[in-house]
Amino acid sequence: MTAPGTVLVTGATSGIGLAAAGQLAAAGWTVLVHGRTPERAALACAQLAGNDLAGNESTGNGPAGNGPAGELVPVHADLSALAEVRRLADSIGTTVALVNNAGVFTPSAIAEQRRVSADGHELTWAVNYLAPFALTTALAGRLGAVVNVTSGMHVRAEPHWADPDLVEGWDRVRAYGQSKLALTAFSAELGARWPAVPVTAVNPGYVDTPLVRAAFGGPAGDVSVGAAHVVAPLLGGSPVGGYVELGVRAVPHPLVEDSEGRARLWALTERLLAARPV
């Protein structure tokens, strides 16, 4: 178990992120509760401070008690904009554990709409992969542990080396799968490059989050259970390092175990991040 310290949880205003922030705060961590806007981050902190440690979005009523043991600190950044990601990293002056949870999946209502970030990248790729890569590497030297929230969909995905933004042949499942494959491979490469920092890619399972509702409907599993899988590497409840699925070490996509492929992905990502929007 990692001793409670400070942890940044991205995408912490709803779903798994909100529940994970509550569970970490209950365990005594100081939680930097990330939201896309200051208002959303502050609202999430208020919700958690009101004893809603499981992140119960529908009622706002949590277990009885005296609130979280750890401090809740709102932070904000629009992770679809790389300048905002860099600003967030610059604002953190202490050693933190990092939970890269924020993610998007094109909702069913706009299922055929390919969206683009402020930097010109396909939005799913930008938020689910480029932002975690940029944030994590910008925090080099200030990280005690990293948990990247991935998906079982990464196993069936493929990297699109020549067109990672899927300008040609985009669909929402392909975009999401590729982003989570890249994040999982990044986790393994980061672990190899930073051996002193535990890096775990966690598949929390198919749970009832706003993302899942908007993209697939229901039913889905308990969000607090998914969040527990996410925070387990920090709380001593599951294996640390590698790819962990529902609390058990599992076999990832072959790219994740291919050191040459991971290095190729890292180099590609650095080129994408170095480019500036037109």
mmCIF file of C-alpha atoms in Angstrom:
data_model
loop_
_atom_site.group_PDB
_atom_site.id
_atom_site.type_symbol
_atom_site.label_atom_id
_atom_site.label_comp_id
_atom_site.label_asym_id
_atom_site.label_seq_id
_atom_site.Cartn_x
_atom_site.Cartn_y
_atom_site.Cartn_z
ATOM 1 C CA MET A 1 0.000 0.000 0.000
ATOM 2 C CA THR A 2 1.221 3.464 -0.895
ATOM 3 C CA ALA A 3 1.170 5.732 2.174
ATOM 4 C CA PRO A 4 -1.528 8.404 1.790
ATOM 5 C CA GLY A 5 -0.172 11.555 0.232
ATOM 6 C CA THR A 6 -1.423 13.799 -2.534
ATOM 7 C CA VAL A 7 -3.154 12.340 -5.579
ATOM 8 C CA LEU A 8 -4.461 13.994 -8.732
ATOM 9 C CA VAL A 9 -7.549 12.309 -10.171
ATOM 10 C CA THR A 10 -8.517 13.530 -13.626
ATOM 11 C CA GLY A 11 -12.125 13.436 -14.723
ATOM 12 C CA ALA A 12 -13.202 13.442 -11.082
ATOM 13 C CA THR A 13 -16.548 15.226 -11.412
ATOM 14 C CA SER A 14 -18.616 12.157 -12.277
ATOM 15 C CA GLY A 15 -18.540 8.417 -12.729
ATOM 16 C CA ILE A 16 -15.485 6.410 -11.760
ATOM 17 C CA GLY A 17 -13.381 9.528 -11.179
ATOM 18 C CA LEU A 18 -15.778 10.992 -8.628
ATOM 19 C CA ALA A 19 -16.092 7.687 -6.790
ATOM 20 C CA ALA A 20 -12.331 7.111 -6.895
ATOM 21 C CA ALA A 21 -11.681 10.581 -5.482
ATOM 22 C CA GLY A 22 -14.090 9.839 -2.644
ATOM 23 C CA GLN A 23 -12.522 6.486 -1.859
ATOM 24 C CA LEU A 24 -9.018 7.970 -1.794
ATOM 25 C CA ALA A 25 -10.152 10.866 0.399
ATOM 26 C CA ALA A 26 -11.778 8.389 2.770
ATOM 27 C CA ALA A 27 -8.413 6.615 3.015
ATOM 28 C CA GLY A 28 -6.718 9.852 4.058
ATOM 29 C CA TRP A 29 -5.310 11.098 0.763
ATOM 30 C CA THR A 30 -5.266 14.759 -0.198
ATOM 31 C CA VAL A 31 -7.144 14.605 -3.487
ATOM 32 C CA LEU A 32 -6.721 17.114 -6.294
ATOM 33 C CA VAL A 33 -10.193 16.805 -7.785
ATOM 34 C CA HIS A 34 -9.956 17.642 -11.473
ATOM 35 C CA GLY A 35 -12.797 19.027 -13.523
ATOM 36 C CA ARG A 36 -13.007 20.629 -16.926
ATOM 37 C CA THR A 37 -14.057 23.952 -15.386
ATOM 38 C CA PRO A 38 -13.525 25.541 -11.950
ATOM 39 C CA GLU A 39 -17.251 25.295 -11.268
ATOM 40 C CA ARG A 40 -17.439 21.566 -11.989
ATOM 41 C CA ALA A 41 -14.370 20.833 -9.864
ATOM 42 C CA ALA A 42 -15.710 22.864 -6.942
ATOM 43 C CA LEU A 43 -19.111 21.163 -7.178
ATOM 44 C CA ALA A 44 -17.482 17.723 -7.064
ATOM 45 C CA CYS A 45 -15.498 18.701 -3.968
ATOM 46 C CA ALA A 46 -18.668 19.950 -2.293
ATOM 47 C CA GLN A 47 -20.455 16.724 -3.151
ATOM 48 C CA LEU A 48 -17.649 14.611 -1.715
ATOM 49 C CA ALA A 49 -17.297 16.812 1.352
ATOM 50 C CA GLY A 50 -20.977 16.143 2.027
ATOM 51 C CA ASN A 51 -20.061 12.540 2.847
ATOM 52 C CA ASP A 52 -20.800 11.242 -0.661
ATOM 53 C CA LEU A 53 -17.629 9.175 -0.611
ATOM 54 C CA ALA A 54 -18.953 6.690 -3.154
ATOM 55 C CA GLY A 55 -19.656 9.425 -5.668
ATOM 56 C CA ASN A 56 -23.411 8.904 -5.743
ATOM 57 C CA GLU A 57 -24.392 11.240 -8.543
ATOM 58 C CA SER A 58 -28.106 10.644 -8.595
ATOM 59 C CA THR A 59 -29.025 11.414 -4.988
ATOM 60 C CA GLY A 60 -26.103 13.369 -3.584
ATOM 61 C CA ASN A 61 -26.503 11.308 -0.406
ATOM 62 C CA GLY A 62 -23.576 9.253 0.805
ATOM 63 C CA PRO A 63 -22.817 7.148 3.850
ATOM 64 C CA ALA A 64 -23.205 8.705 7.256
ATOM 65 C CA GLY A 65 -20.065 9.994 8.923
ATOM 66 C CA ASN A 66 -17.893 13.037 9.262
ATOM 67 C CA GLY A 67 -16.824 13.437 5.661
ATOM 68 C CA PRO A 68 -13.554 12.454 4.019
ATOM 69 C CA ALA A 69 -10.436 12.107 6.131
ATOM 70 C CA GLY A 70 -8.289 13.689 3.412
ATOM 71 C CA GLU A 71 -8.422 17.182 1.976
ATOM 72 C CA LEU A 72 -10.289 17.856 -1.275
ATOM 73 C CA VAL A 73 -8.716 20.453 -3.572
ATOM 74 C CA PRO A 74 -10.441 21.499 -6.820
ATOM 75 C CA VAL A 75 -8.253 21.863 -9.914
ATOM 76 C CA HIS A 76 -9.358 22.448 -13.484
ATOM 77 C CA ALA A 77 -8.207 22.102 -17.071
ATOM 78 C CA ASP A 78 -9.816 21.333 -20.397
ATOM 79 C CA LEU A 79 -7.836 18.213 -21.262
ATOM 80 C CA SER A 80 -8.762 18.498 -24.927
ATOM 81 C CA ALA A 81 -6.384 21.489 -25.149
ATOM 82 C CA LEU A 82 -2.694 20.720 -24.704
ATOM 83 C CA ALA A 83 -1.955 24.218 -23.408
ATOM 84 C CA GLU A 84 -4.422 23.569 -20.587
ATOM 85 C CA VAL A 85 -2.795 20.211 -19.835
ATOM 86 C CA ARG A 86 0.592 21.908 -19.543
ATOM 87 C CA ARG A 87 -0.857 24.639 -17.329
ATOM 88 C CA LEU A 88 -2.315 22.028 -15.001
ATOM 89 C CA ALA A 89 1.041 20.261 -14.749
ATOM 90 C CA ASP A 90 2.811 23.546 -14.040
ATOM 91 C CA SER A 91 0.390 24.292 -11.203
ATOM 92 C CA ILE A 92 1.362 21.171 -9.267
ATOM 93 C CA GLY A 93 4.358 21.809 -7.089
ATOM 94 C CA THR A 94 4.469 18.664 -4.982
ATOM 95 C CA THR A 95 4.985 14.951 -5.463
ATOM 96 C CA VAL A 96 1.715 13.304 -6.362
ATOM 97 C CA ALA A 97 0.214 10.029 -7.353
ATOM 98 C CA LEU A 98 -1.638 10.421 -10.647
ATOM 99 C CA VAL A 99 -4.843 8.707 -11.732
ATOM 100 C CA ASN A 100 -5.414 9.368 -15.439
ATOM 101 C CA ASN A 101 -9.128 8.642 -15.486
ATOM 102 C CA ALA A 102 -10.638 11.342 -17.724
ATOM 103 C CA GLY A 103 -11.927 10.010 -21.012
ATOM 104 C CA VAL A 104 -14.496 10.465 -23.737
ATOM 105 C CA PHE A 105 -16.479 8.191 -26.033
ATOM 106 C CA THR A 106 -18.623 9.713 -28.762
ATOM 107 C CA PRO A 107 -22.250 9.538 -27.508
ATOM 108 C CA SER A 108 -24.927 7.677 -29.438
ATOM 109 C CA ALA A 109 -26.720 10.947 -30.168
ATOM 110 C CA ILE A 110 -23.803 12.053 -32.373
ATOM 111 C CA ALA A 111 -22.413 8.617 -33.199
ATOM 112 C CA GLU A 112 -21.350 9.571 -36.732
ATOM 113 C CA GLN A 113 -19.728 12.890 -35.793
ATOM 114 C CA ARG A 114 -15.935 13.003 -35.788
ATOM 115 C CA ARG A 115 -14.941 15.776 -33.374
ATOM 116 C CA VAL A 116 -11.638 17.652 -33.297
ATOM 117 C CA SER A 117 -9.740 19.233 -30.419
ATOM 118 C CA ALA A 118 -8.414 22.792 -30.247
ATOM 119 C CA ASP A 119 -5.050 21.414 -31.383
ATOM 120 C CA GLY A 120 -6.536 19.730 -34.439
ATOM 121 C CA HIS A 121 -6.492 16.158 -33.096
ATOM 122 C CA GLU A 122 -9.397 13.743 -33.158
ATOM 123 C CA LEU A 123 -11.072 14.376 -29.814
ATOM 124 C CA THR A 124 -11.029 10.827 -28.440
ATOM 125 C CA TRP A 125 -7.324 10.507 -29.222
ATOM 126 C CA ALA A 126 -6.634 13.928 -27.710
ATOM 127 C CA VAL A 127 -8.425 13.409 -24.388
ATOM 128 C CA ASN A 128 -7.928 9.683 -23.816
ATOM 129 C CA TYR A 129 -4.292 9.430 -24.854
ATOM 130 C CA LEU A 130 -2.437 12.614 -25.752
ATOM 131 C CA ALA A 131 -3.562 14.416 -22.589
ATOM 132 C CA PRO A 132 -2.497 11.624 -20.178
ATOM 133 C CA PHE A 133 0.831 11.278 -21.979
ATOM 134 C CA ALA A 134 1.447 15.030 -21.873
ATOM 135 C CA LEU A 135 0.340 15.411 -18.256
ATOM 136 C CA THR A 136 2.283 12.420 -16.978
ATOM 137 C CA THR A 137 5.542 13.268 -18.728
ATOM 138 C CA ALA A 138 5.249 16.926 -17.703
ATOM 139 C CA LEU A 139 5.133 15.738 -14.086
ATOM 140 C CA ALA A 140 8.392 13.793 -14.403
ATOM 141 C CA GLY A 141 10.214 13.865 -11.095
ATOM 142 C CA ARG A 142 7.043 14.725 -9.188
ATOM 143 C CA LEU A 143 5.239 11.395 -9.438
ATOM 144 C CA GLY A 144 5.092 8.699 -6.791
ATOM 145 C CA ALA A 145 2.765 6.358 -8.713
ATOM 146 C CA VAL A 146 0.645 6.349 -11.873
ATOM 147 C CA VAL A 147 -2.659 4.593 -12.549
ATOM 148 C CA ASN A 148 -4.005 4.790 -16.095
ATOM 149 C CA VAL A 149 -7.652 3.836 -16.551
ATOM 150 C CA THR A 150 -7.942 1.743 -19.687
ATOM 151 C CA SER A 151 -10.550 -0.569 -21.197
ATOM 152 C CA GLY A 152 -10.861 -4.167 -22.270
ATOM 153 C CA MET A 153 -11.656 -2.765 -25.721
ATOM 154 C CA HIS A 154 -7.942 -2.076 -26.179
ATOM 155 C CA VAL A 155 -7.307 -5.793 -26.783
ATOM 156 C CA ARG A 156 -9.342 -5.747 -30.008
ATOM 157 C CA ALA A 157 -7.934 -2.448 -31.277
ATOM 158 C CA GLU A 158 -5.094 -1.681 -33.668
ATOM 159 C CA PRO A 159 -2.746 1.296 -33.910
ATOM 160 C CA HIS A 160 -3.180 3.494 -36.967
ATOM 161 C CA TRP A 161 0.426 4.555 -37.350
ATOM 162 C CA ALA A 162 0.023 6.715 -40.442
ATOM 163 C CA ASP A 163 -3.287 8.249 -39.367
ATOM 164 C CA PRO A 164 -3.685 8.212 -35.560
ATOM 165 C CA ASP A 165 -6.277 10.994 -35.793
ATOM 166 C CA LEU A 166 -8.366 8.737 -38.063
ATOM 167 C CA VAL A 167 -8.967 11.356 -40.711
ATOM 168 C CA GLU A 168 -9.866 8.416 -42.940
ATOM 169 C CA GLY A 169 -12.130 5.627 -41.764
ATOM 170 C CA TRP A 170 -13.130 7.137 -38.436
ATOM 171 C CA ASP A 171 -15.741 5.509 -36.269
ATOM 172 C CA ARG A 172 -16.261 5.925 -32.563
ATOM 173 C CA VAL A 173 -15.399 2.345 -31.577
ATOM 174 C CA ARG A 174 -12.177 2.360 -33.599
ATOM 175 C CA ALA A 175 -11.215 5.736 -32.125
ATOM 176 C CA TYR A 176 -11.891 4.687 -28.532
ATOM 177 C CA GLY A 177 -10.168 1.319 -28.861
ATOM 178 C CA GLN A 178 -7.047 2.850 -30.379
ATOM 179 C CA SER A 179 -6.869 5.515 -27.649
ATOM 180 C CA LYS A 180 -7.044 2.905 -24.892
ATOM 181 C CA LEU A 181 -4.542 0.649 -26.658
ATOM 182 C CA ALA A 182 -2.113 3.566 -26.835
ATOM 183 C CA LEU A 183 -2.700 4.404 -23.167
ATOM 184 C CA THR A 184 -2.067 0.804 -22.122
ATOM 185 C CA ALA A 185 1.109 0.586 -24.210
ATOM 186 C CA PHE A 186 2.231 3.943 -22.814
ATOM 187 C CA SER A 187 1.766 2.567 -19.302
ATOM 188 C CA ALA A 188 4.106 -0.329 -20.036
ATOM 189 C CA GLU A 189 6.705 1.885 -21.702
ATOM 190 C CA LEU A 190 6.543 4.405 -18.873
ATOM 191 C CA GLY A 191 7.101 1.608 -16.391
ATOM 192 C CA ALA A 192 10.170 0.496 -18.331
ATOM 193 C CA ARG A 193 11.575 4.033 -18.580
ATOM 194 C CA TRP A 194 10.723 5.041 -15.006
ATOM 195 C CA PRO A 195 11.366 1.869 -12.977
ATOM 196 C CA ALA A 196 11.193 3.752 -9.665
ATOM 197 C CA VAL A 197 7.593 4.846 -10.329
ATOM 198 C CA PRO A 198 4.889 2.134 -10.128
ATOM 199 C CA VAL A 199 2.731 2.379 -13.262
ATOM 200 C CA THR A 200 -0.459 0.329 -13.522
ATOM 201 C CA ALA A 201 -2.975 0.200 -16.365
ATOM 202 C CA VAL A 202 -6.351 -0.730 -14.885
ATOM 203 C CA ASN A 203 -9.433 -2.004 -16.662
ATOM 204 C CA PRO A 204 -12.219 -1.262 -14.141
ATOM 205 C CA GLY A 205 -14.882 -3.163 -16.051
ATOM 206 C CA TYR A 206 -18.142 -2.075 -17.645
ATOM 207 C CA VAL A 207 -19.811 0.129 -15.043
ATOM 208 C CA ASP A 208 -22.630 2.646 -14.850
ATOM 209 C CA THR A 209 -21.000 5.977 -15.721
ATOM 210 C CA PRO A 210 -22.308 8.947 -17.713
ATOM 211 C CA LEU A 211 -19.971 7.912 -20.548
ATOM 212 C CA VAL A 212 -21.426 4.401 -20.678
ATOM 213 C CA ARG A 213 -25.005 5.657 -20.449
ATOM 214 C CA ALA A 214 -24.527 8.157 -23.272
ATOM 215 C CA ALA A 215 -22.709 5.701 -25.509
ATOM 216 C CA PHE A 216 -24.386 2.369 -24.812
ATOM 217 C CA GLY A 217 -27.293 2.777 -22.416
ATOM 218 C CA GLY A 218 -27.492 0.123 -19.716
ATOM 219 C CA PRO A 219 -27.450 -1.933 -17.660
ATOM 220 C CA ALA A 220 -23.925 -1.742 -16.280
ATOM 221 C CA GLY A 221 -22.146 -2.547 -13.046
ATOM 222 C CA ASP A 222 -21.740 -0.566 -9.836
ATOM 223 C CA VAL A 223 -19.547 2.496 -10.350
ATOM 224 C CA SER A 224 -18.097 2.222 -6.848
ATOM 225 C CA VAL A 225 -16.807 -1.268 -7.673
ATOM 226 C CA GLY A 226 -15.116 0.032 -10.811
ATOM 227 C CA ALA A 227 -13.587 2.873 -8.817
ATOM 228 C CA ALA A 228 -12.313 0.413 -6.212
ATOM 229 C CA HIS A 229 -10.397 -1.408 -8.946
ATOM 230 C CA VAL A 230 -8.870 1.906 -10.046
ATOM 231 C CA VAL A 231 -7.652 2.944 -6.602
ATOM 232 C CA ALA A 232 -6.593 -0.560 -5.520
ATOM 233 C CA PRO A 233 -2.967 -0.191 -6.731
ATOM 234 C CA LEU A 234 -2.660 2.832 -4.412
ATOM 235 C CA LEU A 235 -4.446 1.177 -1.491
ATOM 236 C CA GLY A 236 -2.811 -2.236 -1.641
ATOM 237 C CA GLY A 237 -5.816 -4.074 -3.016
ATOM 238 C CA SER A 238 -4.473 -5.441 -6.312
ATOM 239 C CA PRO A 239 -1.268 -6.053 -8.248
ATOM 240 C CA VAL A 240 0.858 -2.982 -8.924
ATOM 241 C CA GLY A 241 2.393 -2.489 -12.347
ATOM 242 C CA GLY A 242 1.447 -3.958 -15.698
ATOM 243 C CA TYR A 243 -2.076 -4.485 -16.982
ATOM 244 C CA VAL A 244 -4.679 -5.317 -14.331
ATOM 245 C CA GLU A 245 -8.235 -6.292 -15.262
ATOM 246 C CA LEU A 246 -10.880 -6.362 -12.536
ATOM 247 C CA GLY A 247 -8.196 -6.644 -9.887
ATOM 248 C CA VAL A 248 -6.273 -9.485 -11.584
ATOM 249 C CA ARG A 249 -3.187 -9.275 -13.762
ATOM 250 C CA ALA A 250 -4.232 -10.049 -17.342
ATOM 251 C CA VAL A 251 -2.795 -10.438 -20.840
ATOM 252 C CA PRO A 252 -2.948 -7.184 -22.830
ATOM 253 C CA HIS A 253 -2.742 -6.482 -26.560
ATOM 254 C CA PRO A 254 0.554 -7.715 -28.093
ATOM 255 C CA LEU A 255 1.678 -4.112 -28.695
ATOM 256 C CA VAL A 256 1.809 -3.568 -24.936
ATOM 257 C CA GLU A 257 4.492 -6.253 -24.597
ATOM 258 C CA ASP A 258 6.423 -5.212 -27.729
ATOM 259 C CA SER A 259 9.253 -2.913 -26.669
ATOM 260 C CA GLU A 260 9.986 -1.793 -30.245
ATOM 261 C CA GLY A 261 6.325 -1.037 -30.897
ATOM 262 C CA ARG A 262 6.044 0.911 -27.644
ATOM 263 C CA ALA A 263 9.137 2.946 -28.512
ATOM 264 C CA ARG A 264 7.635 3.694 -31.931
ATOM 265 C CA LEU A 265 4.425 4.872 -30.284
ATOM 266 C CA TRP A 266 6.367 7.081 -27.842
ATOM 267 C CA ALA A 267 8.283 8.723 -30.679
ATOM 268 C CA LEU A 268 5.096 9.282 -32.677
ATOM 269 C CA THR A 269 3.420 10.837 -29.646
ATOM 270 C CA GLU A 270 6.309 13.198 -29.002
ATOM 271 C CA ARG A 271 6.081 14.408 -32.603
ATOM 272 C CA LEU A 272 2.347 15.004 -32.266
ATOM 273 C CA LEU A 273 2.784 16.904 -29.010
ATOM 274 C CA ALA A 274 5.581 19.037 -30.443
ATOM 275 C CA ALA A 275 3.345 20.220 -33.267
ATOM 276 C CA ARG A 276 1.264 23.315 -32.642
ATOM 277 C CA PRO A 277 -2.247 23.942 -34.001
ATOM 278 C CA VAL A 278 -2.409 25.731 -37.333
#
